[in-house]
Each structure stands twice: as C-alpha cells, then as structure tokens.
Amino acid sequence: MANSIPQEPVHSGRADFGERPIVSRPLFFSSTFRDMHAERDLLRDDAFLELNERLRGRRHELNVVDLRQGVETGRFKDEAERELVVLQVCLNEIDRTRPFLVGLIGDCYGWIPPAERMEAAARAAGFSADVVGRSVTELELLYAFVRDPEQRGRSRIYIRAMDYAGMPEEVRETYDERFAPRNGTADERRAAEERREKLEVLKKRLREEFPERVRTYTARWDAARGSVTGLGDLRDQVVEDLWTDLDAHTRAYEEEGPRTWQEADTLALEDFVAGRMRHFLDRPAVTGPALEFLLGPPRGDRSGPWGLCLTGASGMGKSALFARLYLDLKVRERRGELLVLAHAAGIYAGSDQVDRMLRRWVRELSAFLGVEDPLSVAGGASGQPERASSAGSSIQPEAGSAESRAGIDNERIDEVFASLLGRAAARTRVVVLLDALNQFERTNRARFLTWLPKPWPENTQLLATAISGEETLSLTRAPRRADLRIVHSITREEAHRIAWKVFEERYHREPNAAALKKLLDKQTDGGVPAHGNPLWLELALQEMNLLEADDYARAEREFTHLRRGERMEALLSSVAEELPSSVQAIYGELLDRAERTFGREFTHALIVLIAVGRNGWRESDLEALVPKVACAPWTDLAFAGVRRSLGRHLVRRGAAGLWDFFHAGLREGALARYLADPDTRCALHRHAADHLRSLPVDDPLRATETMVHVLGWGDRSGGAEYLAGLELGTAEMEGAATALAGAIETGMPTGDGSDPVEWALGCLDENYMDPVGLCLAAGLLLFQVEARLAVSGAAEKKRGQVLEGVRSRLERAVLGGTAPGFLARDLSVSLNKLGDFYLRRGESGDAGRALASYQ
C-alpha cells in the first residue's frame, strides 16, 4: 500500500486502447456516514457531474471513491480480521486516489476501532503518527494531510455549521455527539464527552494548520422533508475549489481545438470508442470471426458476402464490439497493414448525416492517396469554401446537412467516395466500420443505403452494427449480400466477470457475493436471465452503487437485528432482489434519481417532451415548451443538472444539435412511465404542434416535425386546419408529406386511436375544409403522400385506400353542384392516378377497374 502510491494519473483502459485514452483522476470522499448522506448525495449526483463535464475537454474523468457501502468482508469470519481489513482498505484507497481528497466534518467524531487494529493498519501503511483512540475519519484526514505534505495542496476539508432548529431529539442523536446519548450509562456518557472533545481538537487543528484548505459551510434541518437542506453554497464551493485544483493538474492536457469539422468528428469518434471500452470484457466468439472476415484474403471471383452486419436487440453490446474491432484495426493501420474508415451514427450533433460521414471519409482517402480532396477543391460539394464554423459543442460543415442540398450534390459525393475507395483498395485492404445504421437520419438514402458503391470494390470489407430493420434488409439484398450475425446474450460467467471489473475499476471495491448472486439470478417476465442484456447489467450495477440516504436509513431500520457490517450486506441483497428485470423499468430508477435531485416537475416535463419528439429537440425548443408542460420556469441550471444526471443516455444529434435519448429503451421506458394515458400523450403532442407552428415558416424543425405531432395529437379539426394551411412547394409541405407517408407505412395509430389513412381522409370531411383547403389537402395526399408510398412499395394496399378515399371526397364535392372548377380538375387527376394504380397493381394488374377509372 504505502510503497505503491501512483504518482501519475491512471488510464481507464489498457495502454493500447487507442491513441487518446481517458485519464482517471480518483477522488477519495472522507466523512462520517450516517450524518452526511445529504451532502454526499448532492455532491455525487450534481457537483462531481459538473466537474466531469468540465474535464471532458481534457480527456479526464473524476472517479469518486465513496465507501459508504462499506468494505466487502463477508469472507472473513473473525470480527477483528474484518475490522483490520476495513481500516487497511480505507488507507489503501487514499493512496490509490492521490492527489485528490474531499473531507466533510459535522458534529460526529465517528467510529473508533480497537487500538491494536488501528496500530496494525497504520504500520502496514507506513504511517508513524499516534493513531490509538482516533476515529477512522480522523485517521483518513491525518493520513492524507500529515503523511504527505504535497497532498495538502490537493485536499479540501469542509466543516458543517448546522442549524438544528426543528430537528427531533431522536434524530439529533445521529447528527450531534453533543446531544447523545440521552439515556446512556455513565460510561457511555463519558465516552461521548471524550468523542466531542476529540472532534473539537480535530477541527481546531485542521483550521489552524491548513487554513487555506479548510472551509465552513452552513446547513439546516428541513422538518417537512425530514432531511438536511440548504446545501447550495456547499455544492458551489466544492465545484469552485476542486476545479481550481483539477485545473492546475490537468491544464497541460487541454487540447488545441480541432481546426476543421472533420478533425472534430474524428476526435468525437475516438471519445465514443474510449467510452465504450470502459470495463469492456472481450467476447472472442464474436470478435474473432469478425476479425477473420475483415482480414481474410480478398475474393477474386467476387463470390460470397461483401459485408458483415452484427445485429441484435438494443443494449446487447453492439457498440462495444464495434469499439473493440476499431481499436484492433487501428493498431494494424498504424503498422501499415490496412486502411480503416469508421463512423458511429448518433453520437454527436451531425453524426446521423450520411453526406457528412462520406465527406470526412473522402478527406481521409485523399490523404491516404496523396491527392487533393475533390470535394474541397473549387468549393467542395456545395460550391462553398470548405471552412469550419462553431455550432454548439461541435464544428459543422458550412454547407449544411444532406437534406438541405440538391440531389446532384449527394450524387457527386457518392461518386467521389466510390472512386477514391476503389483506388485505395487497389493499394491496400480497406475496412469500413459502421456503428448503429438505424441511428442515421430517416431519409431514403440512409434507410436503403443507396450511397454504398456499386459495385463494391474488391479488397474492401464492411462491418456494420444495427438493430434489425430496413437497413439490415438493404444490406442483405441480392445480388451480393452481407451476412447477418446475431449478437446473443452474454453468459452468466461473462456477467459475473463484468460485475467484478466494474466494481474494481469504477467503485474501488469488491461486489458483495450474496447481492451479486441475487442480481444474476433475476429473470425477465419471459423467463430469460436479465443479465443477458449488457445494458441492463450496466444499469443494474450502477443502481447497486448509487444508494442514497433513504437506502442507508432503511438498513438501520429494517436490519437492526444484525451487526452493523451485516446490515449493509442485507440491504444490498434486498436492493438487488428488488431491481426490475427489464431495461425499460430499470431506466425508471435513473429517472427517479434525477427527479429527486432536480425536481419532479421540471425533470418530468423535460423527459416526456424528449420522449414524444421523434428525433429530439433543440435547447431553445425545450426552453419554450418545458414551462408549458411543467408549469414551472425553465432554468439553465436545472437543465444542466438533469442532463448530467442522465449522462451518456442523453445525447445531441443532427446538425441542429437536438437533445435526444441515446437508447430506444429509455424512450420506451419514459413513455410507459409517464405517458400511458392517451389523453396526456395527446395533450403533449398538441403543445409540441402549437409550439412548432409558432416558429418561422422557414424553421427546419417546423418543416419536418409539425406533422408528427399533429398526428400524435389526433384531433381531426386541428389536422384539417393544418393540412389546409400548408403552402404548395414549401419545405413544410414536403415534411408533412414525408411524416404522413411514414405513419401510413408503419400503421402507427394517431392520437385518437385511428389508422393514419382513416385519420387523414377524415380530415377532408371536416367542416373547416372549404374548396381551397380541400384542394390543398387532397393534393398533398394525391401527389406528395402517394408518391412516397409508391417509392417504398411497402404499403400498396394503403396507397390504394388513399387514392380511393381522395377520389370519393372530391367526387362528392363536385357532384354537389357548387364546387369550383379546380376541384373537378383534381377529381379528373385522381381518377387518372387510380387507373394507373389498378393497371400496374400486382403482376397482371386490374384492367377492369383501371378502365373504369380512365373512362
């Protein structure tokens, strides 16, 4: 212990895991436990998350060591041996966490171990100070401050000044040595007095010897909530103090900002890979065959699969496998054995755009070939100079997104990429790695992978990951198909090894054996082991290690018949047994914690708005919508807090930087948790639709998302008004048609529970529809929506229903005798389109019905 103090920061992963490893800066959290839960919870769930956010730009993370759950000593039967292990672990963790320590001192002195155990632990740590009769908390602080003078400049002490007004007497015994024990024996009262004296001596010594490192904060008792409160100043002070220390130790790691958006995207990809590799446990049964495929000899006869797609349910670890393969292949690339083109969709703003990915790859291919980038010469793909501009937290290409450019630009990008890929493959093996195909923007180009070169260059291998859907079907279509391989559940043995890895690397302790067994015994409602889903296991292990004040109070309340150390073991087993067995449900535990920390109303409103949004919201949209849903003001501080609390489960997507859930499981969980009531969901969609319609007509989100929420609202009068108000040829009409066609294809019920075709045709029946409105709405269905359904070919029957429905309503209006002539024209057009539809339907068509329509 004492002879192995790490003087350098600790990398979170293996040394060969990429060129940009994340550096872990451990921080030891020292205090008495029972009276400091409120402070510990607040700092862990808020202050330390903000510090981690600041450290991210320097590729560092704060790894907090909180030993409230105790030290795993179940394997030791002898109490003396158990106590000695606890002391040794405490001192050992201080060594491991140098150079940062935060100490909290209230009015409790803490546990004083037997003299022989204290002396044995101090000797083992090489600590020669007088330790007999001191509490564990004092030992930790002296060990940090006295033993290593250099450590003093990297440690902080916060002494609480508590206002006990309103605190019940039976509660105050837990918080104040001066008040306990009320009914104790003479020996107990004498021992309490000695502890009080030692505590005051400790406070005085720390204040006098280390005045610049010791601060006092105030707190008070909230009788209504039954907890310590008023800790905002402590939270802010800890952030300010620790950032001063962390900044001094990490400033040298601050990286020069990327010069281009391509460099920014590459750095974001490396960060994503590093994050996925934290606590990664290799699965050779998957990565072995994948590498064999990617590195195997080229197929000269172009036979066999040209690509490989790893597919499986959400949370099965596909992104982690992508990261593992990426790192292995990048090592080979540095040796000159091959060239890697890699991308992960949905990990940063703009990463879901196909043309942005291809333009970056074109630059990488050009650099490999030693030629100028054809898309940046003479203005790039859009005729504009290639330069970087700041947009939110990422750098964006000046030209905009794929959907903002004409088709010729996409074709040009595809042609250049195919040409350069072929030239590179003639020199070396090229491996194309793609993560989360289903996370790309919902365009035909992305859904059907039309950007892939045809023919696929020889000596080029592709590996992709995706949830099964349109993208996987597109990959497996003839004539040259990609192989699909399902990523299966992890085994119990793998889950056990992952749990140990997480506990040791992230939480600096061993898992409790009994609690871990109960966790791994859990099964889903279908009788499948819950641990088989790596995402569920990750969330469950996190919940096991994020216990709060109420949990610790429960241990004291429900397990009084057990010894103090055994109470925590019993609590952990109980918590493991009570955890839900589905990803959706366990996400609820994450949301519960955010609600408790940042307020139910604000957190609830933020989560439900993101849940009903198809692709997320801009921060400006959330700022306008949250107060309407929550009946509470928007605050940047609350939003930042919830965002940090959700961590990597909340990400920014698209060029507009839309805040969205990373995993589909969180959206599903939020919908089930908050929006099971159809009326509540419809009201939320109405808020969203009203907000979008209040935006400028050229707003891109208004154009693409308003129809989504009009459908979710389900009100036909509102739908009729919206459809009749669309202007011909606008981006909003295009967006409305795309959204409506997509709803018809999937058959997703509208807010009133009806089929989208029935709902859309029903809007034409509304009294609001005057002849001009009917013309516009019918034209939208007849041309825009029908054309999209014809392209996909996935809703042929529904396409016919749309055409017949429009025809019948136009016919009714025309035969009424008062309709203007343009409706008769539209009726003629609808009959012609119906004739074409029946003539081409199926293999032989329906000539009779086609003729009737033409006539």
PDB file of C-alpha atoms in Angstrom, residues 53 56 268 344-353 356 390-396 439 610 615-620 622 639 643 647-662:
ATOM      1  CA  GLU A  53     -18.335  17.786 -17.774  1.00  0.00           C
ATOM      2  CA  ARG A  56     -14.179  16.051 -20.679  1.00  0.00           C
ATOM      3  CA  ALA A 268     -15.630  12.615 -31.138  1.00  0.00           C
ATOM      4  CA  ALA A 344     -20.709   5.766 -35.399  1.00  0.00           C
ATOM      5  CA  ALA A 345     -24.112   7.329 -36.008  1.00  0.00           C
ATOM      6  CA  GLY A 346     -25.958   9.269 -33.330  1.00  0.00           C
ATOM      7  CA  ILE A 347     -23.016  10.056 -31.052  1.00  0.00           C
ATOM      8  CA  TYR A 348     -22.759  13.812 -31.679  1.00  0.00           C
ATOM      9  CA  ALA A 349     -24.600  16.577 -33.477  1.00  0.00           C
ATOM     10  CA  GLY A 350     -24.389  15.804 -37.206  1.00  0.00           C
ATOM     11  CA  SER A 351     -23.228  12.200 -36.885  1.00  0.00           C
ATOM     12  CA  ASP A 352     -26.523  10.961 -38.330  1.00  0.00           C
ATOM     13  CA  GLN A 353     -25.889  12.653 -41.698  1.00  0.00           C
ATOM     14  CA  ARG A 356     -21.123  14.432 -43.547  1.00  0.00           C
ATOM     15  CA  SER A 390     -18.766  26.692 -34.461  1.00  0.00           C
ATOM     16  CA  ALA A 391     -22.242  25.320 -33.825  1.00  0.00           C
ATOM     17  CA  GLY A 392     -22.977  24.334 -30.287  1.00  0.00           C
ATOM     18  CA  SER A 393     -20.467  21.867 -28.969  1.00  0.00           C
ATOM     19  CA  SER A 394     -19.274  20.621 -32.330  1.00  0.00           C
ATOM     20  CA  ILE A 395     -17.889  22.042 -35.548  1.00  0.00           C
ATOM     21  CA  GLN A 396     -20.220  21.885 -38.518  1.00  0.00           C
ATOM     22  CA  GLN A 439     -29.363   5.845 -35.901  1.00  0.00           C
ATOM     23  CA  ILE A 610     -37.956  14.328 -25.455  1.00  0.00           C
ATOM     24  CA  ASN A 615     -35.632  12.951 -33.124  1.00  0.00           C
ATOM     25  CA  GLY A 616     -35.294  15.179 -30.065  1.00  0.00           C
ATOM     26  CA  TRP A 617     -35.456  18.949 -29.518  1.00  0.00           C
ATOM     27  CA  ARG A 618     -33.167  21.930 -29.660  1.00  0.00           C
ATOM     28  CA  GLU A 619     -32.440  23.565 -26.329  1.00  0.00           C
ATOM     29  CA  SER A 620     -34.414  26.629 -27.442  1.00  0.00           C
ATOM     30  CA  LEU A 622     -37.202  22.819 -24.667  1.00  0.00           C
ATOM     31  CA  PHE A 639     -31.416  21.538 -17.399  1.00  0.00           C
ATOM     32  CA  ARG A 643     -28.507  16.388 -18.447  1.00  0.00           C
ATOM     33  CA  GLY A 647     -25.043  11.145 -18.554  1.00  0.00           C
ATOM     34  CA  ARG A 648     -24.409   9.325 -21.802  1.00  0.00           C
ATOM     35  CA  HIS A 649     -28.069   8.312 -22.013  1.00  0.00           C
ATOM     36  CA  LEU A 650     -28.870  11.826 -23.311  1.00  0.00           C
ATOM     37  CA  VAL A 651     -27.029  12.955 -26.448  1.00  0.00           C
ATOM     38  CA  ARG A 652     -27.115  15.690 -29.079  1.00  0.00           C
ATOM     39  CA  ARG A 653     -27.945  14.647 -32.609  1.00  0.00           C
ATOM     40  CA  GLY A 654     -28.107  16.217 -36.039  1.00  0.00           C
ATOM     41  CA  ALA A 655     -26.760  19.474 -37.413  1.00  0.00           C
ATOM     42  CA  ALA A 656     -29.236  21.363 -35.232  1.00  0.00           C
ATOM     43  CA  GLY A 657     -27.935  19.717 -32.039  1.00  0.00           C
ATOM     44  CA  LEU A 658     -31.192  18.040 -30.973  1.00  0.00           C
ATOM     45  CA  TRP A 659     -31.215  16.609 -27.432  1.00  0.00           C
ATOM     46  CA  ASP A 660     -32.403  13.006 -27.650  1.00  0.00           C
ATOM     47  CA  PHE A 661     -32.168   9.685 -25.814  1.00  0.00           C
ATOM     48  CA  PHE A 662     -29.250   7.515 -26.844  1.00  0.00           C
TER      49      PHE A 662
END
